Amino acid sequence: DTEVTQTPKHLVMGMTNKKSLKCEQHMGHRAMYWYKQKAKKPPELMFVYSYEKLSINESVPSRFSPECPNSSLLNLHLHALQPEDSALYLCASSPDRNSGNTIYFGEGSWLTVV
Amino acid sequence: DAKTTQPTSMDCAEGRAANLPCNHSTISGNEYVYWYRQIHSQGPQYIIHGLKNNETNEMASLIITEDRKSSTLILPHATLRDTAVYYCIVRVAEYGNKLVFGAGTILRVKS
């Protein structure tokens, strides 16, 4: 089982709303990732968590706030977003951050900011 | 950050082998080569990875040159469902082993 589950699959939010994207894996993985993908572009790394601690933040604006409440869950809290933040948000996980360990992706959450 | 070069697009006839090249001339000795693909509107799908030796699994084969400066992903019998963007990625130790996507190759399988 290499399943990473993301909810919701689609989200429409206003610029003043607060919402969250959720990601779950039950593979015992200790590294989890958030990527952002704009249309016709490759995925871009946003955050990396390792053993529930934030280890990489790719200079992401503070309106995106990640949270890793336990080893199976990863959230991305959204507040005061802009229309240009509309994108596919991908969650991924791997056993740990060693380069020989495969990273598995979820199907993503489509976010539209209006 | 991407350390790889891939052709922008390729076509392949259905049922034939698809050979997707990737150049990674600055790869270091302990850096893995990964291949993912992304079918429209879906999350990236892991295909295969390797360090030095050639690798094969149920999806594909990965051929890495002896000097490790290039590799080829082989889909032995391409089907229409293999039409996707294929990403060749080197995980760089100095960048924390991040998975950094380049532009990838658009593979179109045609009947």
mmCIF file of C-alpha atoms in Angstrom:
data_model
loop_
_atom_site.group_PDB
_atom_site.id
_atom_site.type_symbol
_atom_site.label_atom_id
_atom_site.label_comp_id
_atom_site.label_asym_id
_atom_site.label_seq_id
_atom_site.Cartn_x
_atom_site.Cartn_y
_atom_site.Cartn_z
ATOM 1 C CA ASP A 1 0.000 0.000 0.000
ATOM 2 C CA THR A 2 1.579 3.275 -1.140
ATOM 3 C CA GLU A 3 -1.413 5.511 -0.624
ATOM 4 C CA VAL A 4 -1.310 9.150 0.337
ATOM 5 C CA THR A 5 -4.806 10.535 0.813
ATOM 6 C CA GLN A 6 -5.605 14.205 0.355
ATOM 7 C CA THR A 7 -8.810 16.032 1.214
ATOM 8 C CA PRO A 8 -10.659 17.869 -0.096
ATOM 9 C CA LYS A 9 -10.091 17.126 -3.775
ATOM 10 C CA HIS A 10 -11.484 20.518 -4.725
ATOM 11 C CA LEU A 11 -11.720 23.706 -2.668
ATOM 12 C CA VAL A 12 -12.994 27.138 -3.592
ATOM 13 C CA MET A 13 -12.288 29.889 -1.084
ATOM 14 C CA GLY A 14 -12.542 33.643 -0.860
ATOM 15 C CA MET A 15 -9.563 35.840 -0.154
ATOM 16 C CA THR A 16 -10.735 36.470 3.424
ATOM 17 C CA ASN A 17 -11.475 32.829 4.243
ATOM 18 C CA LYS A 18 -9.503 30.434 6.415
ATOM 19 C CA LYS A 19 -9.386 26.865 5.185
ATOM 20 C CA SER A 20 -7.171 23.815 5.510
ATOM 21 C CA LEU A 21 -5.916 21.065 3.249
ATOM 22 C CA LYS A 22 -5.386 17.666 4.837
ATOM 23 C CA CYS A 23 -3.059 14.812 4.015
ATOM 24 C CA GLU A 24 -2.883 11.353 5.570
ATOM 25 C CA GLN A 25 -0.666 8.310 5.124
ATOM 26 C CA HIS A 26 -0.565 5.026 7.012
ATOM 27 C CA MET A 27 2.677 3.648 5.642
ATOM 28 C CA GLY A 28 4.694 4.571 8.724
ATOM 29 C CA HIS A 29 6.552 7.231 6.760
ATOM 30 C CA ARG A 30 8.386 9.860 8.799
ATOM 31 C CA ALA A 31 8.937 12.451 6.071
ATOM 32 C CA MET A 32 6.070 14.404 4.552
ATOM 33 C CA TYR A 33 6.012 17.101 1.908
ATOM 34 C CA TRP A 34 3.836 19.829 0.425
ATOM 35 C CA TYR A 35 4.232 20.807 -3.220
ATOM 36 C CA LYS A 36 2.415 23.440 -5.277
ATOM 37 C CA GLN A 37 1.761 23.023 -8.990
ATOM 38 C CA LYS A 38 0.501 25.754 -11.277
ATOM 39 C CA ALA A 39 -1.075 24.895 -14.608
ATOM 40 C CA LYS A 40 1.383 23.537 -17.198
ATOM 41 C CA LYS A 41 4.291 23.853 -14.746
ATOM 42 C CA PRO A 42 6.196 21.208 -12.758
ATOM 43 C CA PRO A 43 5.507 20.754 -9.047
ATOM 44 C CA GLU A 44 7.424 23.099 -6.731
ATOM 45 C CA LEU A 45 8.447 22.127 -3.225
ATOM 46 C CA MET A 46 6.954 24.195 -0.411
ATOM 47 C CA PHE A 47 7.650 22.408 2.881
ATOM 48 C CA VAL A 48 9.351 19.283 4.201
ATOM 49 C CA TYR A 49 8.599 17.683 7.562
ATOM 50 C CA SER A 50 10.899 15.106 9.049
ATOM 51 C CA TYR A 51 9.844 13.242 12.210
ATOM 52 C CA GLU A 52 7.042 15.775 12.722
ATOM 53 C CA LYS A 53 9.433 18.735 12.646
ATOM 54 C CA LEU A 54 9.613 21.310 9.891
ATOM 55 C CA SER A 55 12.986 20.866 8.199
ATOM 56 C CA ILE A 56 12.617 22.803 4.941
ATOM 57 C CA ASN A 57 10.555 25.907 4.164
ATOM 58 C CA GLU A 58 11.182 27.068 0.617
ATOM 59 C CA SER A 59 10.528 30.730 1.466
ATOM 60 C CA VAL A 60 6.795 30.204 1.316
ATOM 61 C CA PRO A 61 4.599 33.225 2.244
ATOM 62 C CA SER A 62 3.181 33.129 5.755
ATOM 63 C CA ARG A 63 -0.375 32.913 4.444
ATOM 64 C CA PHE A 64 0.475 29.220 4.015
ATOM 65 C CA SER A 65 0.970 27.567 7.399
ATOM 66 C CA PRO A 66 1.902 23.879 7.598
ATOM 67 C CA GLU A 67 1.229 21.653 10.566
ATOM 68 C CA CYS A 68 2.192 18.068 11.325
ATOM 69 C CA PRO A 69 0.085 16.981 14.324
ATOM 70 C CA ASN A 70 1.390 13.401 14.225
ATOM 71 C CA SER A 71 3.403 11.114 12.022
ATOM 72 C CA SER A 72 0.408 10.194 9.839
ATOM 73 C CA LEU A 73 -1.105 13.618 9.256
ATOM 74 C CA LEU A 74 -0.019 16.779 7.495
ATOM 75 C CA ASN A 75 -2.129 19.901 7.213
ATOM 76 C CA LEU A 76 -1.745 23.076 5.214
ATOM 77 C CA HIS A 77 -3.627 26.007 6.724
ATOM 78 C CA LEU A 78 -4.632 28.723 4.299
ATOM 79 C CA HIS A 79 -5.466 32.315 5.204
ATOM 80 C CA ALA A 80 -5.777 35.531 3.221
ATOM 81 C CA LEU A 81 -4.797 33.889 -0.042
ATOM 82 C CA GLN A 82 -4.619 35.632 -3.380
ATOM 83 C CA PRO A 83 -6.102 34.498 -6.691
ATOM 84 C CA GLU A 84 -2.588 33.679 -7.916
ATOM 85 C CA ASP A 85 -2.398 31.022 -5.193
ATOM 86 C CA SER A 86 -4.908 28.965 -7.142
ATOM 87 C CA ALA A 87 -3.125 25.724 -7.972
ATOM 88 C CA LEU A 88 -2.930 21.984 -7.403
ATOM 89 C CA TYR A 89 -1.478 21.281 -3.951
ATOM 90 C CA LEU A 90 0.267 17.958 -3.669
ATOM 91 C CA CYS A 91 1.153 16.073 -0.523
ATOM 92 C CA ALA A 92 3.810 13.359 -0.502
ATOM 93 C CA SER A 93 5.537 11.065 1.957
ATOM 94 C CA SER A 94 8.603 8.846 2.211
ATOM 95 C CA PRO A 95 10.060 6.523 4.855
ATOM 96 C CA ASP A 96 12.564 9.243 5.720
ATOM 97 C CA ARG A 97 14.566 11.899 3.876
ATOM 98 C CA ASN A 98 17.328 9.583 2.671
ATOM 99 C CA SER A 99 17.736 9.906 -1.063
ATOM 100 C CA GLY A 100 17.362 6.162 -1.674
ATOM 101 C CA ASN A 101 13.818 6.135 -0.282
ATOM 102 C CA THR A 102 10.972 6.685 -2.683
ATOM 103 C CA ILE A 103 8.645 9.639 -2.270
ATOM 104 C CA TYR A 104 4.977 8.851 -2.928
ATOM 105 C CA PHE A 105 2.450 11.470 -3.929
ATOM 106 C CA GLY A 106 -1.238 11.912 -3.329
ATOM 107 C CA GLU A 107 -3.663 12.924 -6.056
ATOM 108 C CA GLY A 108 -3.681 16.521 -4.909
ATOM 109 C CA SER A 109 -6.165 19.168 -3.838
ATOM 110 C CA TRP A 110 -7.312 21.653 -6.452
ATOM 111 C CA LEU A 111 -7.554 25.096 -4.875
ATOM 112 C CA THR A 112 -9.336 28.038 -6.435
ATOM 113 C CA VAL A 113 -9.123 31.434 -4.732
ATOM 114 C CA VAL A 114 -11.837 33.875 -5.738
ATOM 115 C CA ASP B 1 18.058 23.510 -8.842
ATOM 116 C CA ALA B 2 17.202 20.826 -11.414
ATOM 117 C CA LYS B 3 20.337 18.965 -12.487
ATOM 118 C CA THR B 4 18.776 17.197 -15.468
ATOM 119 C CA THR B 5 18.115 17.915 -19.139
ATOM 120 C CA GLN B 6 15.322 16.189 -21.025
ATOM 121 C CA PRO B 7 13.785 16.652 -24.474
ATOM 122 C CA THR B 8 10.642 18.750 -24.403
ATOM 123 C CA SER B 9 8.480 16.152 -26.127
ATOM 124 C CA MET B 10 8.553 12.772 -27.830
ATOM 125 C CA ASP B 11 6.143 10.611 -29.792
ATOM 126 C CA CYS B 12 5.904 6.842 -29.661
ATOM 127 C CA ALA B 13 3.763 4.350 -31.533
ATOM 128 C CA GLU B 14 1.451 2.197 -29.440
ATOM 129 C CA GLY B 15 2.976 -1.205 -28.736
ATOM 130 C CA ARG B 16 6.518 -0.033 -29.386
ATOM 131 C CA ALA B 17 9.172 0.645 -26.775
ATOM 132 C CA ALA B 18 9.420 4.220 -25.558
ATOM 133 C CA ASN B 19 12.969 5.319 -24.772
ATOM 134 C CA LEU B 20 13.159 8.555 -22.793
ATOM 135 C CA PRO B 21 16.643 10.067 -22.406
ATOM 136 C CA CYS B 22 17.939 12.215 -19.574
ATOM 137 C CA ASN B 23 21.264 13.990 -19.142
ATOM 138 C CA HIS B 24 22.670 14.576 -15.656
ATOM 139 C CA SER B 25 26.301 15.369 -16.331
ATOM 140 C CA THR B 26 26.985 16.930 -12.906
ATOM 141 C CA ILE B 27 25.620 14.045 -10.860
ATOM 142 C CA SER B 28 27.621 13.066 -7.795
ATOM 143 C CA GLY B 29 28.501 9.539 -6.750
ATOM 144 C CA ASN B 30 25.856 9.194 -4.053
ATOM 145 C CA GLU B 31 22.967 10.848 -5.892
ATOM 146 C CA TYR B 32 20.054 8.777 -7.116
ATOM 147 C CA VAL B 33 18.235 9.191 -10.420
ATOM 148 C CA TYR B 34 14.451 9.040 -10.090
ATOM 149 C CA TRP B 35 11.751 8.875 -12.724
ATOM 150 C CA TYR B 36 8.178 9.982 -12.155
ATOM 151 C CA ARG B 37 5.327 10.573 -14.512
ATOM 152 C CA GLN B 38 2.271 12.732 -14.279
ATOM 153 C CA ILE B 39 -0.877 12.068 -16.191
ATOM 154 C CA HIS B 40 -3.062 15.117 -16.661
ATOM 155 C CA SER B 41 -4.689 16.336 -13.447
ATOM 156 C CA GLN B 42 -3.238 13.538 -11.322
ATOM 157 C CA GLY B 43 -0.446 13.419 -8.754
ATOM 158 C CA PRO B 44 3.052 12.371 -9.873
ATOM 159 C CA GLN B 45 3.457 8.609 -10.049
ATOM 160 C CA TYR B 46 6.736 6.970 -9.065
ATOM 161 C CA ILE B 47 8.179 4.784 -11.814
ATOM 162 C CA ILE B 48 11.708 3.693 -10.903
ATOM 163 C CA HIS B 49 14.996 4.865 -9.451
ATOM 164 C CA GLY B 50 18.640 3.823 -9.505
ATOM 165 C CA LEU B 51 22.111 4.717 -8.336
ATOM 166 C CA LYS B 52 24.641 2.926 -10.522
ATOM 167 C CA ASN B 53 23.176 -0.319 -11.769
ATOM 168 C CA ASN B 54 20.438 -0.780 -14.305
ATOM 169 C CA GLU B 55 17.052 -1.397 -12.738
ATOM 170 C CA THR B 56 13.856 -3.059 -13.881
ATOM 171 C CA ASN B 57 10.417 -3.309 -12.362
ATOM 172 C CA GLU B 58 6.923 -4.090 -13.599
ATOM 173 C CA MET B 59 6.544 -0.656 -15.147
ATOM 174 C CA ALA B 60 9.859 0.127 -16.777
ATOM 175 C CA SER B 61 13.612 -0.319 -17.059
ATOM 176 C CA LEU B 62 16.227 2.253 -16.152
ATOM 177 C CA ILE B 63 19.533 2.174 -17.972
ATOM 178 C CA ILE B 64 22.298 4.301 -16.418
ATOM 179 C CA THR B 65 25.522 4.852 -18.354
ATOM 180 C CA GLU B 66 28.745 3.713 -16.754
ATOM 181 C CA ASP B 67 29.898 7.294 -16.163
ATOM 182 C CA ARG B 68 26.437 8.046 -14.706
ATOM 183 C CA LYS B 69 26.138 11.211 -16.773
ATOM 184 C CA SER B 70 22.995 10.092 -18.533
ATOM 185 C CA SER B 71 20.186 7.572 -18.270
ATOM 186 C CA THR B 72 17.306 6.202 -20.310
ATOM 187 C CA LEU B 73 13.882 5.174 -19.133
ATOM 188 C CA ILE B 74 12.405 2.370 -21.213
ATOM 189 C CA LEU B 75 8.708 1.583 -21.325
ATOM 190 C CA PRO B 76 8.837 -1.760 -23.155
ATOM 191 C CA HIS B 77 5.386 -1.762 -24.766
ATOM 192 C CA ALA B 78 3.858 1.699 -24.673
ATOM 193 C CA THR B 79 0.078 2.045 -24.510
ATOM 194 C CA LEU B 80 -2.148 5.082 -24.925
ATOM 195 C CA ARG B 81 -2.396 5.268 -21.118
ATOM 196 C CA ASP B 82 1.338 5.944 -20.947
ATOM 197 C CA THR B 83 0.802 9.396 -22.463
ATOM 198 C CA ALA B 84 2.057 11.714 -19.723
ATOM 199 C CA VAL B 85 4.798 14.109 -18.643
ATOM 200 C CA TYR B 86 7.871 12.136 -17.577
ATOM 201 C CA TYR B 87 10.236 13.695 -15.079
ATOM 202 C CA CYS B 88 13.856 12.643 -14.601
ATOM 203 C CA ILE B 89 15.113 13.901 -11.235
ATOM 204 C CA VAL B 90 18.433 13.746 -9.422
ATOM 205 C CA ARG B 91 18.111 14.020 -5.668
ATOM 206 C CA VAL B 92 20.918 16.296 -4.568
ATOM 207 C CA ALA B 93 22.467 15.657 -1.170
ATOM 208 C CA GLU B 94 23.613 19.255 -0.697
ATOM 209 C CA TYR B 95 20.016 20.363 -1.150
ATOM 210 C CA GLY B 96 18.739 18.028 1.537
ATOM 211 C CA ASN B 97 17.843 15.251 -0.898
ATOM 212 C CA LYS B 98 14.923 17.295 -2.147
ATOM 213 C CA LEU B 99 12.925 16.044 -5.110
ATOM 214 C CA VAL B 100 13.223 19.002 -7.513
ATOM 215 C CA PHE B 101 11.167 18.708 -10.698
ATOM 216 C CA GLY B 102 12.396 20.064 -14.011
ATOM 217 C CA ALA B 103 10.219 20.652 -17.051
ATOM 218 C CA GLY B 104 10.072 16.963 -18.000
ATOM 219 C CA THR B 105 9.325 15.264 -21.325
ATOM 220 C CA ILE B 106 5.823 15.121 -22.752
ATOM 221 C CA LEU B 107 5.427 11.608 -24.142
ATOM 222 C CA ARG B 108 2.601 11.148 -26.607
ATOM 223 C CA VAL B 109 1.736 7.556 -27.442
ATOM 224 C CA LYS B 110 -0.151 7.344 -30.718
ATOM 225 C CA SER B 111 -2.233 4.550 -32.196
#
